[in-house]
Amino acid sequence: MAFRRRAKSYPLFSQEFLIHNHADIGFCLVLCVLIALMFEATAKTAFLFILPQYNITVPTADGELVHYRYGLKDLITILFYVFIAIILHMVLQDYVLDKINRRLHLSKVKHSKFNESGQLVAFHLTSMIWCLYVVVTEGYLSNPRSWWENYPHVFLPFQVKFFYLCQLAYWLHALPELYFQKVRKEEIPRHLRYISFYLMHIAGAYLLNLTRLGLILLLLQYFAEFLFHMARLFYFTDENNEKLFNAWAVVFVVTRLFTLTLSVLVIGFGLDRVENQEFNIEKGNFSTLSSRMFVLSLVCLFQAWLMWHFIRFQLRRWREYRNEQSARQRAAALTKQQSKPVKRESGYHENGVVKAENGTSPRTKKLKSP
C-alpha cells in the first residue's frame, strides 16, 4: 500500500523525507509485526504489540472470564497503535479530505482548519459509537451504581482496556502529526493544550482505576466535540450556515453541567462509601480524601477553564455579528442615499451656468430698493 504524494524524491531520513513518507514508514513497521505472527519464534513477541497484556482468568459460576490489568507492557501496545493511527490519518487525508478541499477552493487558513475538523469528526464519531457500545454491553448505563461500587476496578474487560489503549494511542499520534502536517507555529500551543488535556484525563482515569466514570465522561465530551467540528465543516462550505453552532452551544453547556454533576456524585459521594479508604498503589486503591479532593478539583478547574473559553468564543462571535450587521446597515443607507434623484433647475447647464430652454441665460430679478 503506497500513499500518494510522490512528486519528488528526498534524501533518506531527511526532514522532507519524513514529512512526505511517514505513513509509509509506519505501514512497513506494522507489516513487519503482522508478518512476525506467522512464525512461531517471533509470534510471542508480536503479540506484545497487538494484544493487551496482563490478562488474568477469573472463575465464575458460568465458566471463566478473562480480565486485564495495566502495566508497563501497555506502552508497547500503545506504540503499535500509534503507527496504526498515523496510517489511518493519512488514508483519510489523501482519499477523502484532499478531494473535498479541491472542490471547495478554500483559503490556506480555512484549508488547515477544515482538515483538522475533518479528522476529528471521523475520530469523535467512531469513538462515540464505540464508547456507547462498551458502556451498554458492560451494563454501566443501566446500573450507575457500578461506577463506584467494588472500587478499585483493577480488573478490566478486554474491550474496556483495548478502548483506553486505542484512545491513548490516537492522542499520542497527534503529537508527531503537528510536525508532519506542518502546523503553523502560532497554532502549536493551542494544539498542545488540546492534546495534553485529553491525554491527562484519559491516562488519569486509566491509571486511577476510574475507567467506568471515564467512559461516561468521554461519551459526553466526544458528542459535544463532534457537534462542534461538524458545525465548522458546514460553516466552511457555507458561511451563512451557523445553526449547528447554536445546537453545539446548548450541548456544550449541558455537557459541562453533567460532567461536574457526575464527577461530584462518583468521586465526592460514591467513593466516600467504599469500605477500604487506604492509599495502596499495589492494590490500585486511591480512594482517600486527599486524592479524591485533588482529582475533583482538577476536574472542576478544567470545566471552568472550558466555560471561560466558551464564553469568550461566544462574545467574539456576537461582536463579529454586530459589526457585520452595522456594516450592512451603513451600506444599505449609503445605497439608498445615492439612489435619490437630484433636483436640477429648469434648462440645462453650460460651463457652470444655467441656460434657458432657448439658449439664453435666465434674467436675474431686480430687487426693489426699500
mmCIF file of C-alpha atoms in Angstrom:
data_model
loop_
_atom_site.group_PDB
_atom_site.id
_atom_site.type_symbol
_atom_site.label_atom_id
_atom_site.label_comp_id
_atom_site.label_asym_id
_atom_site.label_seq_id
_atom_site.Cartn_x
_atom_site.Cartn_y
_atom_site.Cartn_z
ATOM 1 C CA MET A 1 0.000 0.000 0.000
ATOM 2 C CA ALA A 2 1.548 3.295 -1.030
ATOM 3 C CA PHE A 3 0.104 6.715 -0.430
ATOM 4 C CA ARG A 4 0.077 9.494 -2.967
ATOM 5 C CA ARG A 5 2.435 12.485 -2.779
ATOM 6 C CA ARG A 6 5.243 11.010 -4.858
ATOM 7 C CA ALA A 7 6.066 14.028 -6.990
ATOM 8 C CA LYS A 8 9.608 14.413 -5.631
ATOM 9 C CA SER A 9 12.322 12.194 -4.161
ATOM 10 C CA TYR A 10 14.087 13.311 -0.986
ATOM 11 C CA PRO A 11 17.323 12.270 0.758
ATOM 12 C CA LEU A 12 16.833 9.303 3.075
ATOM 13 C CA PHE A 13 15.703 10.269 6.622
ATOM 14 C CA SER A 14 15.810 13.978 5.826
ATOM 15 C CA GLN A 15 13.099 16.307 7.147
ATOM 16 C CA GLU A 16 11.256 16.328 3.809
ATOM 17 C CA PHE A 17 11.542 12.542 3.561
ATOM 18 C CA LEU A 18 9.949 12.002 6.988
ATOM 19 C CA ILE A 19 7.153 14.509 6.335
ATOM 20 C CA HIS A 20 6.147 13.007 2.990
ATOM 21 C CA ASN A 21 6.753 9.317 3.803
ATOM 22 C CA HIS A 22 5.887 8.923 7.485
ATOM 23 C CA ALA A 23 2.719 6.937 6.734
ATOM 24 C CA ASP A 24 4.634 4.526 4.504
ATOM 25 C CA ILE A 25 7.265 4.053 7.212
ATOM 26 C CA GLY A 26 4.532 3.313 9.746
ATOM 27 C CA PHE A 27 2.873 0.889 7.330
ATOM 28 C CA CYS A 28 6.147 -1.014 6.882
ATOM 29 C CA LEU A 29 6.610 -1.316 10.652
ATOM 30 C CA VAL A 30 3.046 -2.555 11.127
ATOM 31 C CA LEU A 31 3.515 -5.023 8.295
ATOM 32 C CA CYS A 32 6.690 -6.381 9.935
ATOM 33 C CA VAL A 33 4.773 -7.048 13.156
ATOM 34 C CA LEU A 34 1.985 -8.818 11.262
ATOM 35 C CA ILE A 35 4.486 -10.961 9.378
ATOM 36 C CA ALA A 36 6.126 -11.889 12.694
ATOM 37 C CA LEU A 37 2.830 -13.515 13.724
ATOM 38 C CA MET A 38 3.331 -16.190 11.074
ATOM 39 C CA PHE A 39 6.460 -17.624 12.683
ATOM 40 C CA GLU A 40 6.474 -19.491 15.959
ATOM 41 C CA ALA A 41 9.767 -17.983 17.091
ATOM 42 C CA THR A 42 8.533 -14.383 16.781
ATOM 43 C CA ALA A 43 4.777 -14.786 17.358
ATOM 44 C CA LYS A 44 5.049 -14.319 21.116
ATOM 45 C CA THR A 45 6.902 -11.032 20.676
ATOM 46 C CA ALA A 46 4.441 -9.854 18.011
ATOM 47 C CA PHE A 47 1.511 -10.430 20.355
ATOM 48 C CA LEU A 48 3.062 -7.881 22.742
ATOM 49 C CA PHE A 49 2.385 -5.214 20.105
ATOM 50 C CA ILE A 50 -1.076 -6.298 19.017
ATOM 51 C CA LEU A 51 -2.968 -7.603 22.071
ATOM 52 C CA PRO A 52 -3.410 -6.135 25.564
ATOM 53 C CA GLN A 53 -1.190 -7.745 28.187
ATOM 54 C CA TYR A 54 -1.554 -8.737 31.872
ATOM 55 C CA ASN A 55 -4.571 -10.986 31.372
ATOM 56 C CA ILE A 56 -5.977 -12.822 34.415
ATOM 57 C CA THR A 57 -8.508 -15.657 34.322
ATOM 58 C CA VAL A 58 -11.276 -15.248 36.891
ATOM 59 C CA PRO A 59 -13.515 -18.283 37.631
ATOM 60 C CA THR A 60 -17.260 -17.595 37.663
ATOM 61 C CA ALA A 61 -20.446 -19.627 38.007
ATOM 62 C CA ASP A 62 -20.884 -19.703 34.224
ATOM 63 C CA GLY A 63 -17.262 -20.556 33.465
ATOM 64 C CA GLU A 64 -14.169 -18.409 33.258
ATOM 65 C CA LEU A 65 -13.751 -14.751 32.435
ATOM 66 C CA VAL A 66 -10.546 -13.136 31.212
ATOM 67 C CA HIS A 67 -9.799 -9.716 32.667
ATOM 68 C CA TYR A 68 -6.826 -7.408 32.307
ATOM 69 C CA ARG A 69 -4.708 -5.118 34.449
ATOM 70 C CA TYR A 70 -2.457 -2.302 33.330
ATOM 71 C CA GLY A 71 1.341 -2.360 33.330
ATOM 72 C CA LEU A 72 4.464 -1.167 31.548
ATOM 73 C CA LYS A 73 3.969 -3.544 28.633
ATOM 74 C CA ASP A 74 0.940 -1.465 27.665
ATOM 75 C CA LEU A 75 3.400 1.101 26.297
ATOM 76 C CA ILE A 76 4.458 -1.400 23.601
ATOM 77 C CA THR A 77 0.837 -1.958 22.552
ATOM 78 C CA ILE A 78 0.179 1.792 22.551
ATOM 79 C CA LEU A 79 3.229 2.358 20.329
ATOM 80 C CA PHE A 80 1.941 -0.153 17.782
ATOM 81 C CA TYR A 81 -1.461 1.539 17.599
ATOM 82 C CA VAL A 82 0.203 4.953 17.292
ATOM 83 C CA PHE A 83 1.521 3.751 13.914
ATOM 84 C CA ILE A 84 -1.950 2.423 13.060
ATOM 85 C CA ALA A 85 -3.417 5.865 13.838
ATOM 86 C CA ILE A 86 -0.791 7.576 11.644
ATOM 87 C CA ILE A 87 -1.713 5.301 8.727
ATOM 88 C CA LEU A 88 -5.460 5.863 9.139
ATOM 89 C CA HIS A 89 -4.850 9.607 9.452
ATOM 90 C CA MET A 90 -3.066 9.680 6.108
ATOM 91 C CA VAL A 91 -5.654 7.466 4.396
ATOM 92 C CA LEU A 92 -8.469 9.799 5.462
ATOM 93 C CA GLN A 93 -6.428 12.835 4.444
ATOM 94 C CA ASP A 94 -5.424 11.574 0.992
ATOM 95 C CA TYR A 95 -8.584 9.826 -0.124
ATOM 96 C CA VAL A 96 -11.346 11.934 1.461
ATOM 97 C CA LEU A 97 -10.362 15.364 2.768
ATOM 98 C CA ASP A 98 -7.990 16.363 -0.039
ATOM 99 C CA LYS A 99 -10.639 15.554 -2.669
ATOM 100 C CA ILE A 100 -13.223 17.682 -0.853
ATOM 101 C CA ASN A 101 -10.722 20.540 -0.467
ATOM 102 C CA ARG A 102 -10.084 20.657 -4.214
ATOM 103 C CA ARG A 103 -13.786 21.221 -4.840
ATOM 104 C CA LEU A 104 -14.266 23.872 -2.158
ATOM 105 C CA HIS A 105 -11.222 26.042 -3.111
ATOM 106 C CA LEU A 106 -10.658 27.181 0.471
ATOM 107 C CA SER A 107 -8.025 29.641 1.628
ATOM 108 C CA LYS A 108 -4.870 28.380 3.317
ATOM 109 C CA VAL A 109 -6.140 29.079 6.840
ATOM 110 C CA LYS A 110 -9.558 27.523 6.195
ATOM 111 C CA HIS A 111 -7.881 24.602 4.433
ATOM 112 C CA SER A 112 -5.913 23.777 7.607
ATOM 113 C CA LYS A 113 -8.958 24.112 9.866
ATOM 114 C CA PHE A 114 -11.080 22.043 7.506
ATOM 115 C CA ASN A 115 -8.521 19.219 7.628
ATOM 116 C CA GLU A 116 -8.385 19.407 11.428
ATOM 117 C CA SER A 117 -12.168 19.280 11.799
ATOM 118 C CA GLY A 118 -12.486 16.533 9.190
ATOM 119 C CA GLN A 119 -10.029 14.318 11.054
ATOM 120 C CA LEU A 120 -11.664 14.970 14.426
ATOM 121 C CA VAL A 121 -15.201 14.399 13.122
ATOM 122 C CA ALA A 122 -14.192 10.925 11.958
ATOM 123 C CA PHE A 123 -12.407 10.181 15.230
ATOM 124 C CA HIS A 124 -15.118 11.528 17.542
ATOM 125 C CA LEU A 125 -17.892 9.742 15.652
ATOM 126 C CA THR A 126 -16.020 6.409 15.746
ATOM 127 C CA SER A 127 -15.062 6.792 19.410
ATOM 128 C CA MET A 128 -18.582 7.886 20.384
ATOM 129 C CA ILE A 129 -20.193 4.814 18.789
ATOM 130 C CA TRP A 130 -17.514 2.518 20.225
ATOM 131 C CA CYS A 131 -17.795 4.042 23.711
ATOM 132 C CA LEU A 132 -21.597 3.790 23.652
ATOM 133 C CA TYR A 133 -21.339 0.128 22.671
ATOM 134 C CA VAL A 134 -18.930 -0.585 25.545
ATOM 135 C CA VAL A 135 -20.987 1.136 28.269
ATOM 136 C CA VAL A 136 -24.190 -0.561 27.072
ATOM 137 C CA THR A 137 -22.777 -4.095 26.758
ATOM 138 C CA GLU A 138 -20.926 -3.847 30.079
ATOM 139 C CA GLY A 139 -24.077 -2.598 31.839
ATOM 140 C CA TYR A 140 -22.614 0.724 33.000
ATOM 141 C CA LEU A 141 -25.565 2.763 31.720
ATOM 142 C CA SER A 142 -28.233 0.509 33.206
ATOM 143 C CA ASN A 143 -26.501 0.362 36.601
ATOM 144 C CA PRO A 144 -24.970 3.740 37.581
ATOM 145 C CA ARG A 145 -24.007 2.362 40.994
ATOM 146 C CA SER A 146 -21.405 0.201 39.274
ATOM 147 C CA TRP A 147 -19.427 3.387 38.570
ATOM 148 C CA TRP A 148 -18.171 3.407 42.170
ATOM 149 C CA GLU A 149 -19.200 0.078 43.706
ATOM 150 C CA ASN A 150 -16.446 -2.522 44.236
ATOM 151 C CA TYR A 151 -13.753 0.102 43.744
ATOM 152 C CA PRO A 152 -10.899 -0.216 42.797
ATOM 153 C CA HIS A 153 -11.812 -1.548 39.351
ATOM 154 C CA VAL A 154 -8.420 -3.125 38.804
ATOM 155 C CA PHE A 155 -9.599 -5.937 36.528
ATOM 156 C CA LEU A 156 -10.898 -4.653 33.199
ATOM 157 C CA PRO A 157 -12.806 -6.444 30.442
ATOM 158 C CA PHE A 158 -10.946 -6.783 27.153
ATOM 159 C CA GLN A 159 -12.992 -4.180 25.292
ATOM 160 C CA VAL A 160 -12.598 -1.591 28.070
ATOM 161 C CA LYS A 161 -8.817 -1.923 28.215
ATOM 162 C CA PHE A 162 -8.488 -2.032 24.426
ATOM 163 C CA PHE A 163 -10.620 1.120 24.134
ATOM 164 C CA TYR A 164 -8.380 3.024 26.539
ATOM 165 C CA LEU A 165 -5.194 1.857 24.809
ATOM 166 C CA CYS A 166 -6.529 2.996 21.431
ATOM 167 C CA GLN A 167 -7.589 6.353 22.862
ATOM 168 C CA LEU A 168 -4.133 6.963 24.301
ATOM 169 C CA ALA A 169 -2.544 5.884 21.020
ATOM 170 C CA TYR A 170 -4.661 8.307 18.989
ATOM 171 C CA TRP A 171 -3.863 11.355 21.119
ATOM 172 C CA LEU A 172 -0.174 10.418 21.232
ATOM 173 C CA HIS A 173 -0.120 10.128 17.432
ATOM 174 C CA ALA A 174 -1.435 13.712 17.262
ATOM 175 C CA LEU A 175 1.898 14.991 18.629
ATOM 176 C CA PRO A 176 4.116 13.925 15.673
ATOM 177 C CA GLU A 177 1.294 14.871 13.299
ATOM 178 C CA LEU A 178 1.876 18.513 14.263
ATOM 179 C CA TYR A 179 5.298 18.143 12.657
ATOM 180 C CA PHE A 180 4.180 16.034 9.709
ATOM 181 C CA GLN A 181 1.266 18.342 8.833
ATOM 182 C CA LYS A 182 3.446 21.484 9.117
ATOM 183 C CA VAL A 183 1.139 23.213 11.584
ATOM 184 C CA ARG A 184 1.841 26.945 11.930
ATOM 185 C CA LYS A 185 3.923 27.964 14.945
ATOM 186 C CA GLU A 186 1.214 30.222 16.343
ATOM 187 C CA GLU A 187 -1.264 27.300 16.238
ATOM 188 C CA ILE A 188 1.013 24.780 18.001
ATOM 189 C CA PRO A 189 0.328 25.950 21.627
ATOM 190 C CA ARG A 190 -3.429 25.564 21.110
ATOM 191 C CA HIS A 191 -2.974 22.051 19.711
ATOM 192 C CA LEU A 192 -0.608 21.071 22.518
ATOM 193 C CA ARG A 193 -3.091 22.220 25.168
ATOM 194 C CA TYR A 194 -5.894 20.328 23.432
ATOM 195 C CA ILE A 195 -3.870 17.094 23.185
ATOM 196 C CA SER A 196 -2.357 17.278 26.667
ATOM 197 C CA PHE A 197 -5.750 17.762 28.331
ATOM 198 C CA TYR A 198 -7.143 14.651 26.639
ATOM 199 C CA LEU A 199 -4.041 12.614 27.482
ATOM 200 C CA MET A 200 -4.136 13.756 31.101
ATOM 201 C CA HIS A 201 -7.804 12.877 31.602
ATOM 202 C CA ILE A 202 -7.745 9.545 29.751
ATOM 203 C CA ALA A 203 -4.493 8.406 31.372
ATOM 204 C CA GLY A 204 -5.725 9.629 34.770
ATOM 205 C CA ALA A 205 -8.952 7.610 34.546
ATOM 206 C CA TYR A 206 -6.990 4.568 33.338
ATOM 207 C CA LEU A 207 -4.250 4.674 35.996
ATOM 208 C CA LEU A 208 -6.508 5.669 38.912
ATOM 209 C CA ASN A 209 -8.946 2.823 38.084
ATOM 210 C CA LEU A 210 -11.773 5.263 37.341
ATOM 211 C CA THR A 211 -12.375 3.701 33.930
ATOM 212 C CA ARG A 212 -16.160 3.414 34.274
ATOM 213 C CA LEU A 213 -16.652 7.068 35.099
ATOM 214 C CA GLY A 214 -14.092 7.931 32.400
ATOM 215 C CA LEU A 215 -16.127 6.116 29.741
ATOM 216 C CA ILE A 216 -19.289 8.061 30.605
ATOM 217 C CA LEU A 217 -17.489 11.413 30.620
ATOM 218 C CA LEU A 218 -15.702 10.642 27.346
ATOM 219 C CA LEU A 219 -19.027 9.773 25.730
ATOM 220 C CA LEU A 220 -20.457 13.168 26.714
ATOM 221 C CA GLN A 221 -17.310 15.056 25.707
ATOM 222 C CA TYR A 222 -16.982 13.366 22.328
ATOM 223 C CA PHE A 223 -20.605 14.105 21.471
ATOM 224 C CA ALA A 224 -20.099 17.828 22.158
ATOM 225 C CA GLU A 225 -16.824 17.876 20.192
ATOM 226 C CA PHE A 226 -18.432 16.019 17.291
ATOM 227 C CA LEU A 227 -21.149 18.680 17.006
ATOM 228 C CA PHE A 228 -18.594 21.499 17.135
ATOM 229 C CA HIS A 229 -16.416 20.139 14.333
ATOM 230 C CA MET A 230 -19.454 19.248 12.222
ATOM 231 C CA ALA A 231 -20.609 22.858 12.634
ATOM 232 C CA ARG A 232 -17.185 24.055 11.454
ATOM 233 C CA LEU A 233 -17.324 21.810 8.366
ATOM 234 C CA PHE A 234 -20.768 23.127 7.410
ATOM 235 C CA TYR A 235 -19.598 26.682 8.046
ATOM 236 C CA PHE A 236 -16.639 26.267 5.673
ATOM 237 C CA THR A 237 -18.949 25.039 2.912
ATOM 238 C CA ASP A 238 -21.500 27.820 3.541
ATOM 239 C CA GLU A 239 -20.621 30.754 5.812
ATOM 240 C CA ASN A 240 -24.302 31.573 6.349
ATOM 241 C CA ASN A 241 -24.919 28.143 7.883
ATOM 242 C CA GLU A 242 -24.464 28.659 11.649
ATOM 243 C CA LYS A 243 -27.418 26.693 13.032
ATOM 244 C CA LEU A 244 -25.226 23.818 14.196
ATOM 245 C CA PHE A 245 -23.125 26.258 16.234
ATOM 246 C CA ASN A 246 -26.243 27.166 18.203
ATOM 247 C CA ALA A 247 -27.021 23.488 18.825
ATOM 248 C CA TRP A 248 -23.421 22.884 19.869
ATOM 249 C CA ALA A 249 -23.553 25.816 22.325
ATOM 250 C CA VAL A 250 -26.515 24.239 24.144
ATOM 251 C CA VAL A 251 -24.937 20.771 24.167
ATOM 252 C CA PHE A 252 -21.608 22.202 25.379
ATOM 253 C CA VAL A 253 -23.164 23.871 28.439
ATOM 254 C CA VAL A 254 -25.252 20.771 29.253
ATOM 255 C CA THR A 255 -22.123 18.595 28.934
ATOM 256 C CA ARG A 256 -20.220 20.778 31.392
ATOM 257 C CA LEU A 257 -23.083 20.547 33.913
ATOM 258 C CA PHE A 258 -23.362 16.760 33.540
ATOM 259 C CA THR A 259 -19.592 16.334 33.831
ATOM 260 C CA LEU A 260 -19.453 18.314 37.060
ATOM 261 C CA THR A 261 -22.526 16.582 38.492
ATOM 262 C CA LEU A 262 -21.342 13.051 37.703
ATOM 263 C CA SER A 263 -17.812 13.765 38.929
ATOM 264 C CA VAL A 264 -19.084 15.066 42.274
ATOM 265 C CA LEU A 265 -21.549 12.152 42.544
ATOM 266 C CA VAL A 266 -18.958 9.428 41.887
ATOM 267 C CA ILE A 267 -15.732 10.893 43.302
ATOM 268 C CA GLY A 268 -17.188 13.022 46.080
ATOM 269 C CA PHE A 269 -20.013 10.801 47.363
ATOM 270 C CA GLY A 270 -19.762 7.364 45.730
ATOM 271 C CA LEU A 271 -16.121 6.616 46.532
ATOM 272 C CA ASP A 272 -16.620 8.006 50.027
ATOM 273 C CA ARG A 273 -18.779 4.932 50.779
ATOM 274 C CA VAL A 274 -16.041 2.472 49.787
ATOM 275 C CA GLU A 275 -15.021 0.379 52.793
ATOM 276 C CA ASN A 276 -11.274 0.459 52.160
ATOM 277 C CA GLN A 277 -10.100 4.077 52.303
ATOM 278 C CA GLU A 278 -6.366 3.320 52.456
ATOM 279 C CA PHE A 279 -3.965 4.562 49.792
ATOM 280 C CA ASN A 280 -2.435 1.421 48.236
ATOM 281 C CA ILE A 281 -0.661 1.578 44.869
ATOM 282 C CA GLU A 282 -0.175 -2.204 44.631
ATOM 283 C CA LYS A 283 -3.908 -2.845 45.014
ATOM 284 C CA GLY A 284 -4.788 0.156 42.869
ATOM 285 C CA ASN A 285 -6.751 1.877 45.624
ATOM 286 C CA PHE A 286 -6.591 5.691 45.509
ATOM 287 C CA SER A 287 -9.811 6.363 47.381
ATOM 288 C CA THR A 288 -8.509 8.656 50.111
ATOM 289 C CA LEU A 289 -9.999 12.025 50.977
ATOM 290 C CA SER A 290 -6.968 13.988 49.786
ATOM 291 C CA SER A 291 -6.676 12.162 46.461
ATOM 292 C CA ARG A 292 -10.414 12.443 45.806
ATOM 293 C CA MET A 293 -10.386 16.159 46.511
ATOM 294 C CA PHE A 294 -7.344 16.604 44.296
ATOM 295 C CA VAL A 295 -8.937 14.779 41.346
ATOM 296 C CA LEU A 296 -12.248 16.565 41.850
ATOM 297 C CA SER A 297 -10.553 19.970 41.972
ATOM 298 C CA LEU A 298 -8.719 19.209 38.704
ATOM 299 C CA VAL A 299 -11.988 18.266 37.025
ATOM 300 C CA CYS A 300 -13.716 21.426 38.290
ATOM 301 C CA LEU A 301 -10.839 23.682 37.237
ATOM 302 C CA PHE A 302 -10.792 22.152 33.767
ATOM 303 C CA GLN A 303 -14.545 22.586 33.346
ATOM 304 C CA ALA A 304 -14.261 26.209 34.490
ATOM 305 C CA TRP A 305 -11.442 26.782 32.001
ATOM 306 C CA LEU A 306 -13.564 25.318 29.198
ATOM 307 C CA MET A 307 -16.524 27.512 30.154
ATOM 308 C CA TRP A 308 -14.308 30.612 30.218
ATOM 309 C CA HIS A 309 -13.056 29.918 26.698
ATOM 310 C CA PHE A 310 -16.605 29.118 25.582
ATOM 311 C CA ILE A 311 -17.880 32.476 26.883
ATOM 312 C CA ARG A 312 -15.012 34.305 25.156
ATOM 313 C CA PHE A 313 -15.785 32.460 21.918
ATOM 314 C CA GLN A 314 -19.472 33.367 22.095
ATOM 315 C CA LEU A 315 -18.690 37.019 22.872
ATOM 316 C CA ARG A 316 -16.327 37.190 19.891
ATOM 317 C CA ARG A 317 -18.998 35.693 17.636
ATOM 318 C CA TRP A 318 -21.547 38.199 18.978
ATOM 319 C CA ARG A 319 -19.194 41.155 18.302
ATOM 320 C CA GLU A 320 -18.480 39.909 14.794
ATOM 321 C CA TYR A 321 -22.206 39.537 14.174
ATOM 322 C CA ARG A 322 -22.927 43.077 15.455
ATOM 323 C CA ASN A 323 -20.120 44.556 13.357
ATOM 324 C CA GLU A 324 -21.378 42.729 10.297
ATOM 325 C CA GLN A 325 -24.943 43.931 10.873
ATOM 326 C CA SER A 326 -23.836 47.540 11.379
ATOM 327 C CA ALA A 327 -21.704 47.380 8.204
ATOM 328 C CA ARG A 328 -24.694 46.085 6.251
ATOM 329 C CA GLN A 329 -26.918 48.856 7.615
ATOM 330 C CA ARG A 330 -24.373 51.531 6.675
ATOM 331 C CA ALA A 331 -24.017 50.066 3.195
ATOM 332 C CA ALA A 332 -27.809 49.957 2.759
ATOM 333 C CA ALA A 333 -28.168 53.590 3.929
ATOM 334 C CA LEU A 334 -25.417 54.736 1.566
ATOM 335 C CA THR A 335 -27.016 52.915 -1.364
ATOM 336 C CA LYS A 336 -30.406 54.440 -0.553
ATOM 337 C CA GLN A 337 -28.902 57.911 -0.335
ATOM 338 C CA GLN A 338 -27.166 57.559 -3.695
ATOM 339 C CA SER A 339 -30.334 56.325 -5.366
ATOM 340 C CA LYS A 340 -32.313 59.533 -4.512
ATOM 341 C CA PRO A 341 -32.997 61.787 -7.615
ATOM 342 C CA VAL A 342 -31.094 65.128 -7.654
ATOM 343 C CA LYS A 343 -33.276 68.223 -8.266
ATOM 344 C CA ARG A 344 -31.976 70.328 -11.145
ATOM 345 C CA GLU A 345 -33.088 73.787 -12.267
ATOM 346 C CA SER A 346 -35.059 74.165 -15.488
ATOM 347 C CA GLY A 347 -32.953 74.366 -18.634
ATOM 348 C CA TYR A 348 -29.522 72.901 -18.877
ATOM 349 C CA HIS A 349 -26.015 73.662 -17.601
ATOM 350 C CA GLU A 350 -23.225 75.003 -19.749
ATOM 351 C CA ASN A 351 -19.854 75.969 -18.262
ATOM 352 C CA GLY A 352 -21.398 76.009 -14.832
ATOM 353 C CA VAL A 353 -24.138 78.480 -15.925
ATOM 354 C CA VAL A 354 -27.796 77.555 -16.149
ATOM 355 C CA LYS A 355 -29.160 78.207 -19.648
ATOM 356 C CA ALA A 356 -32.810 78.627 -20.516
ATOM 357 C CA GLU A 357 -34.561 76.362 -22.968
ATOM 358 C CA ASN A 358 -33.932 78.866 -25.845
ATOM 359 C CA GLY A 359 -30.208 79.032 -25.093
ATOM 360 C CA THR A 360 -30.184 82.430 -23.290
ATOM 361 C CA SER A 361 -29.269 82.823 -19.679
ATOM 362 C CA PRO A 362 -32.228 83.449 -17.395
ATOM 363 C CA ARG A 363 -32.587 87.020 -16.199
ATOM 364 C CA THR A 364 -31.985 87.769 -12.574
ATOM 365 C CA LYS A 365 -34.747 89.580 -10.830
ATOM 366 C CA LYS A 366 -34.009 93.059 -9.638
ATOM 367 C CA LEU A 367 -34.664 93.629 -6.035
ATOM 368 C CA LYS A 368 -36.703 96.698 -5.192
ATOM 369 C CA SER A 369 -34.899 99.169 -3.054
ATOM 370 C CA PRO A 370 -36.614 99.908 0.241
#
